[in-house]
mmCIF file of C-alpha atoms in Angstrom:
data_model
loop_
_atom_site.group_PDB
_atom_site.id
_atom_site.type_symbol
_atom_site.label_atom_id
_atom_site.label_comp_id
_atom_site.label_asym_id
_atom_site.label_seq_id
_atom_site.Cartn_x
_atom_site.Cartn_y
_atom_site.Cartn_z
ATOM 1 C CA MET A 1309 -86.820 -105.026 30.920
ATOM 2 C CA GLY A 1310 -83.975 -103.398 32.408
ATOM 3 C CA ARG A 1311 -80.075 -101.879 30.749
ATOM 4 C CA PRO A 1312 -77.738 -104.685 29.972
ATOM 5 C CA ARG A 1313 -74.947 -104.299 32.908
ATOM 6 C CA ALA A 1314 -72.294 -101.526 31.830
ATOM 7 C CA PHE A 1315 -69.553 -103.033 33.883
ATOM 8 C CA ASP A 1316 -67.756 -106.722 33.981
ATOM 9 C CA GLU A 1317 -68.533 -108.458 37.363
ATOM 10 C CA THR A 1318 -65.349 -110.167 37.150
ATOM 11 C CA GLU A 1319 -63.324 -107.362 37.091
ATOM 12 C CA VAL A 1320 -64.925 -105.792 39.642
ATOM 13 C CA ILE A 1321 -65.007 -108.383 41.439
ATOM 14 C CA ARG A 1322 -61.329 -108.577 40.935
ATOM 15 C CA ALA A 1323 -60.424 -104.703 42.049
ATOM 16 C CA ALA A 1324 -63.105 -105.138 45.168
ATOM 17 C CA ALA A 1325 -60.243 -108.107 46.167
ATOM 18 C CA GLU A 1326 -57.577 -106.309 45.921
ATOM 19 C CA LEU A 1327 -58.931 -103.496 47.357
ATOM 20 C CA PHE A 1328 -60.482 -104.991 50.362
ATOM 21 C CA ALA A 1329 -56.831 -106.867 50.486
ATOM 22 C CA SER A 1330 -54.780 -103.850 50.865
ATOM 23 C CA ARG A 1331 -57.648 -101.614 53.363
ATOM 24 C CA ALA A 1332 -59.408 -103.983 55.182
ATOM 25 C CA TYR A 1333 -63.498 -104.888 54.990
ATOM 26 C CA ASP A 1334 -63.660 -101.799 57.133
ATOM 27 C CA GLY A 1335 -61.417 -100.285 56.025
ATOM 28 C CA VAL A 1336 -63.004 -99.867 52.661
ATOM 29 C CA SER A 1337 -66.505 -97.436 52.385
ATOM 30 C CA VAL A 1338 -69.537 -97.857 50.094
ATOM 31 C CA ASP A 1339 -68.005 -94.741 48.247
ATOM 32 C CA ASP A 1340 -65.257 -95.454 48.451
ATOM 33 C CA LEU A 1341 -66.083 -98.668 46.151
ATOM 34 C CA VAL A 1342 -68.160 -96.748 43.956
ATOM 35 C CA THR A 1343 -65.052 -94.912 43.473
ATOM 36 C CA THR A 1344 -62.711 -97.079 43.245
ATOM 37 C CA LEU A 1345 -64.661 -99.605 41.136
ATOM 38 C CA GLY A 1346 -66.774 -97.164 38.615
ATOM 39 C CA VAL A 1347 -69.806 -98.551 39.640
ATOM 40 C CA HIS A 1348 -72.519 -97.037 40.033
ATOM 41 C CA ARG A 1349 -73.942 -97.399 43.814
ATOM 42 C CA ASN A 1350 -77.114 -98.806 43.085
ATOM 43 C CA SER A 1351 -75.907 -101.255 40.354
ATOM 44 C CA LEU A 1352 -73.367 -102.153 43.186
ATOM 45 C CA TYR A 1353 -75.894 -102.953 45.463
ATOM 46 C CA LYS A 1354 -78.306 -104.315 42.698
ATOM 47 C CA VAL A 1355 -75.666 -106.836 41.394
ATOM 48 C CA PHE A 1356 -74.936 -107.516 44.952
ATOM 49 C CA GLY A 1357 -76.640 -105.994 47.745
ATOM 50 C CA SER A 1358 -74.526 -104.869 49.676
ATOM 51 C CA LYS A 1359 -71.046 -104.177 51.071
ATOM 52 C CA ARG A 1360 -70.702 -108.411 52.232
ATOM 53 C CA GLY A 1361 -72.525 -109.472 49.187
ATOM 54 C CA LEU A 1362 -69.486 -107.462 47.425
ATOM 55 C CA TYR A 1363 -67.254 -108.627 49.746
ATOM 56 C CA LEU A 1364 -68.199 -111.931 49.770
ATOM 57 C CA ALA A 1365 -67.956 -112.327 46.149
ATOM 58 C CA ALA A 1366 -64.764 -110.806 46.181
ATOM 59 C CA LEU A 1367 -62.797 -112.820 48.841
ATOM 60 C CA ARG A 1368 -64.688 -116.246 46.820
ATOM 61 C CA TRP A 1369 -63.044 -115.296 44.009
ATOM 62 C CA TYR A 1370 -58.923 -114.168 45.769
ATOM 63 C CA LEU A 1371 -59.150 -117.276 47.412
ATOM 64 C CA ALA A 1372 -60.078 -119.386 44.131
ATOM 65 C CA GLU A 1373 -57.949 -117.236 41.542
ATOM 66 C CA ARG A 1374 -55.332 -116.192 44.430
ATOM 67 C CA VAL A 1375 -54.796 -118.684 47.376
ATOM 68 C CA SER A 1376 -56.008 -121.860 45.287
ATOM 69 C CA PRO A 1377 -52.343 -121.735 43.128
ATOM 70 C CA VAL A 1378 -50.863 -120.959 45.584
ATOM 71 C CA LEU A 1379 -52.035 -124.022 47.262
ATOM 72 C CA ALA A 1380 -52.302 -125.753 44.544
ATOM 73 C CA GLU A 1381 -48.395 -125.873 43.096
ATOM 74 C CA LEU A 1382 -47.861 -126.562 47.271
ATOM 75 C CA ARG A 1383 -49.280 -129.751 47.060
ATOM 76 C CA THR A 1384 -47.420 -130.178 43.495
ATOM 77 C CA THR A 1385 -43.887 -129.028 43.716
ATOM 78 C CA ALA A 1386 -40.776 -131.617 43.352
ATOM 79 C CA ASP A 1387 -39.527 -129.482 46.468
ATOM 80 C CA PRO A 1388 -41.865 -128.591 49.058
ATOM 81 C CA ALA A 1389 -40.147 -126.677 51.468
ATOM 82 C CA ALA A 1390 -39.254 -125.260 48.469
ATOM 83 C CA GLY A 1391 -42.828 -123.806 47.872
ATOM 84 C CA LEU A 1392 -43.087 -123.201 51.485
ATOM 85 C CA GLN A 1393 -39.665 -120.665 51.649
ATOM 86 C CA ALA A 1394 -41.520 -118.586 48.590
ATOM 87 C CA LEU A 1395 -44.996 -118.327 51.149
ATOM 88 C CA LEU A 1396 -42.749 -116.749 53.504
ATOM 89 C CA THR A 1397 -41.597 -114.242 51.387
ATOM 90 C CA SER A 1398 -43.212 -110.511 51.552
ATOM 91 C CA ASP A 1399 -42.786 -109.633 48.434
ATOM 92 C CA ARG A 1400 -46.310 -112.002 47.593
ATOM 93 C CA ASP A 1401 -49.510 -110.149 48.427
ATOM 94 C CA ASP A 1402 -50.981 -114.581 47.147
ATOM 95 C CA LEU A 1403 -52.356 -114.733 50.891
ATOM 96 C CA ASP A 1404 -52.967 -111.319 52.264
ATOM 97 C CA LEU A 1405 -56.861 -110.740 51.811
ATOM 98 C CA LEU A 1406 -57.435 -114.387 53.801
ATOM 99 C CA ILE A 1407 -55.511 -112.964 56.005
ATOM 100 C CA LEU A 1408 -56.967 -109.864 57.107
ATOM 101 C CA ALA A 1409 -60.523 -112.408 56.344
ATOM 102 C CA VAL A 1410 -59.466 -114.566 59.833
ATOM 103 C CA VAL A 1411 -58.668 -111.605 61.459
ATOM 104 C CA GLU A 1412 -61.346 -109.318 60.979
ATOM 105 C CA ARG A 1413 -64.531 -110.786 59.249
ATOM 106 C CA ALA A 1414 -63.708 -114.493 60.528
ATOM 107 C CA PRO A 1415 -64.526 -114.201 64.279
ATOM 108 C CA ALA A 1416 -68.100 -111.670 63.684
ATOM 109 C CA ASP A 1417 -69.232 -113.148 60.111
ATOM 110 C CA GLN A 1418 -69.919 -117.200 60.071
ATOM 111 C CA GLU A 1419 -70.197 -117.791 56.110
ATOM 112 C CA VAL A 1420 -66.394 -116.200 56.460
ATOM 113 C CA ALA A 1421 -65.508 -118.143 58.688
ATOM 114 C CA ASP A 1422 -66.508 -121.071 56.943
ATOM 115 C CA LEU A 1423 -64.331 -120.374 53.394
ATOM 116 C CA VAL A 1424 -61.818 -119.388 55.587
ATOM 117 C CA ALA A 1425 -61.226 -122.702 57.987
ATOM 118 C CA GLY A 1426 -61.924 -124.753 54.793
ATOM 119 C CA VAL A 1427 -58.636 -122.889 52.938
ATOM 120 C CA LEU A 1428 -56.996 -122.998 56.646
ATOM 121 C CA ARG A 1429 -57.472 -127.120 56.222
ATOM 122 C CA GLU A 1430 -56.390 -126.196 53.088
ATOM 123 C CA VAL A 1431 -53.458 -124.538 53.659
ATOM 124 C CA ASP A 1432 -52.215 -127.795 56.398
ATOM 125 C CA ALA A 1433 -52.555 -129.739 54.495
ATOM 126 C CA ALA A 1434 -50.602 -128.345 51.848
ATOM 127 C CA VAL A 1435 -48.000 -127.415 53.970
ATOM 128 C CA ALA A 1436 -47.994 -130.946 56.134
ATOM 129 C CA ARG A 1437 -46.631 -132.570 52.885
ATOM 130 C CA ALA A 1438 -43.680 -130.457 53.477
ATOM 131 C CA LEU A 1439 -42.950 -131.476 56.477
ATOM 132 C CA PRO A 1440 -42.106 -135.462 57.869
ATOM 133 C CA ALA A 1441 -45.097 -134.611 61.009
ATOM 134 C CA GLU A 1442 -48.407 -133.659 60.598
ATOM 135 C CA ALA A 1443 -49.052 -133.368 64.028
ATOM 136 C CA ILE A 1444 -47.109 -129.328 63.797
ATOM 137 C CA ALA A 1445 -48.804 -128.680 59.655
ATOM 138 C CA PRO A 1446 -51.297 -126.107 62.050
ATOM 139 C CA ALA A 1447 -48.264 -124.700 63.686
ATOM 140 C CA LEU A 1448 -46.331 -123.625 61.096
ATOM 141 C CA THR A 1449 -49.724 -122.766 59.370
ATOM 142 C CA ALA A 1450 -50.144 -120.220 61.831
ATOM 143 C CA THR A 1451 -46.661 -119.025 61.913
ATOM 144 C CA ILE A 1452 -46.363 -118.626 58.090
ATOM 145 C CA LEU A 1453 -49.927 -116.439 58.096
ATOM 146 C CA GLY A 1454 -48.160 -115.043 61.369
ATOM 147 C CA LEU A 1455 -45.288 -114.209 59.611
ATOM 148 C CA ARG A 1456 -46.125 -113.097 56.537
ATOM 149 C CA LEU A 1457 -49.031 -110.200 58.644
ATOM 150 C CA ARG A 1458 -45.938 -109.946 60.631
ATOM 151 C CA ALA A 1459 -43.842 -109.027 57.145
ATOM 152 C CA ARG A 1460 -47.333 -106.759 55.814
ATOM 153 C CA ALA A 1461 -46.753 -103.831 59.088
ATOM 154 C CA GLY A 1462 -42.818 -103.585 57.833
ATOM 155 C CA GLY A 1463 -41.207 -106.059 60.223
ATOM 156 C CA THR A 1464 -38.947 -108.500 58.985
ATOM 157 C CA ALA A 1465 -40.117 -111.915 58.486
ATOM 158 C CA PRO A 1466 -38.934 -113.439 55.733
ATOM 159 C CA ASP A 1467 -36.029 -114.098 57.691
ATOM 160 C CA ALA A 1468 -37.138 -115.019 60.773
ATOM 161 C CA GLY A 1469 -39.593 -117.011 58.707
ATOM 162 C CA THR A 1470 -36.642 -118.868 56.530
ATOM 163 C CA VAL A 1471 -34.846 -118.858 60.131
ATOM 164 C CA LEU A 1472 -37.332 -121.175 61.381
ATOM 165 C CA LEU A 1473 -37.755 -123.513 57.772
ATOM 166 C CA HIS A 1474 -33.970 -124.074 58.244
ATOM 167 C CA HIS A 1475 -34.390 -125.266 61.444
ATOM 168 C CA ILE A 1476 -37.099 -127.923 60.819
ATOM 169 C CA GLN A 1477 -35.436 -128.580 57.895
ATOM 170 C CA SER A 1478 -32.441 -129.648 59.694
ATOM 171 C CA SER A 1479 -34.106 -131.237 62.882
ATOM 172 C CA GLY A 1480 -36.160 -133.684 60.962
ATOM 173 C CA THR A 1481 -38.719 -132.976 62.738
#
């Protein structure tokens, strides 16, 4: 019989999600994971199988624990436009790993692509609730994600997003 696990798997997954959200998949080595997470290399491989296995666990956790609450709030808020405005703030990191998964891993990993596609459909539906015309929801979702990505690079995305949202609200489109 093996030794009991000396680490909290959920805590390791949460910490890995934060690391991947801050540095992306390719920016994190197995050595970085071992050092940052405080987990022995053998334990990491035994529990998660590989760096990719840990990444998938971290992505699933992130989508369930960080992105889903944001979408639930957007779907249920009395003021959907205010919910959209909250998505545009640059000091939040609720979508960072999703954004990185879209641009970095989804093109190369079908399992990540499937996870991301499902969440983007949920984002589209939540955004559509805030807009008069459902047809523009995917475009606005892409705009929100693009503006957040731009803000991450030091741009002025929240200001641009606010202008866009006010234009949509005032035009009734």
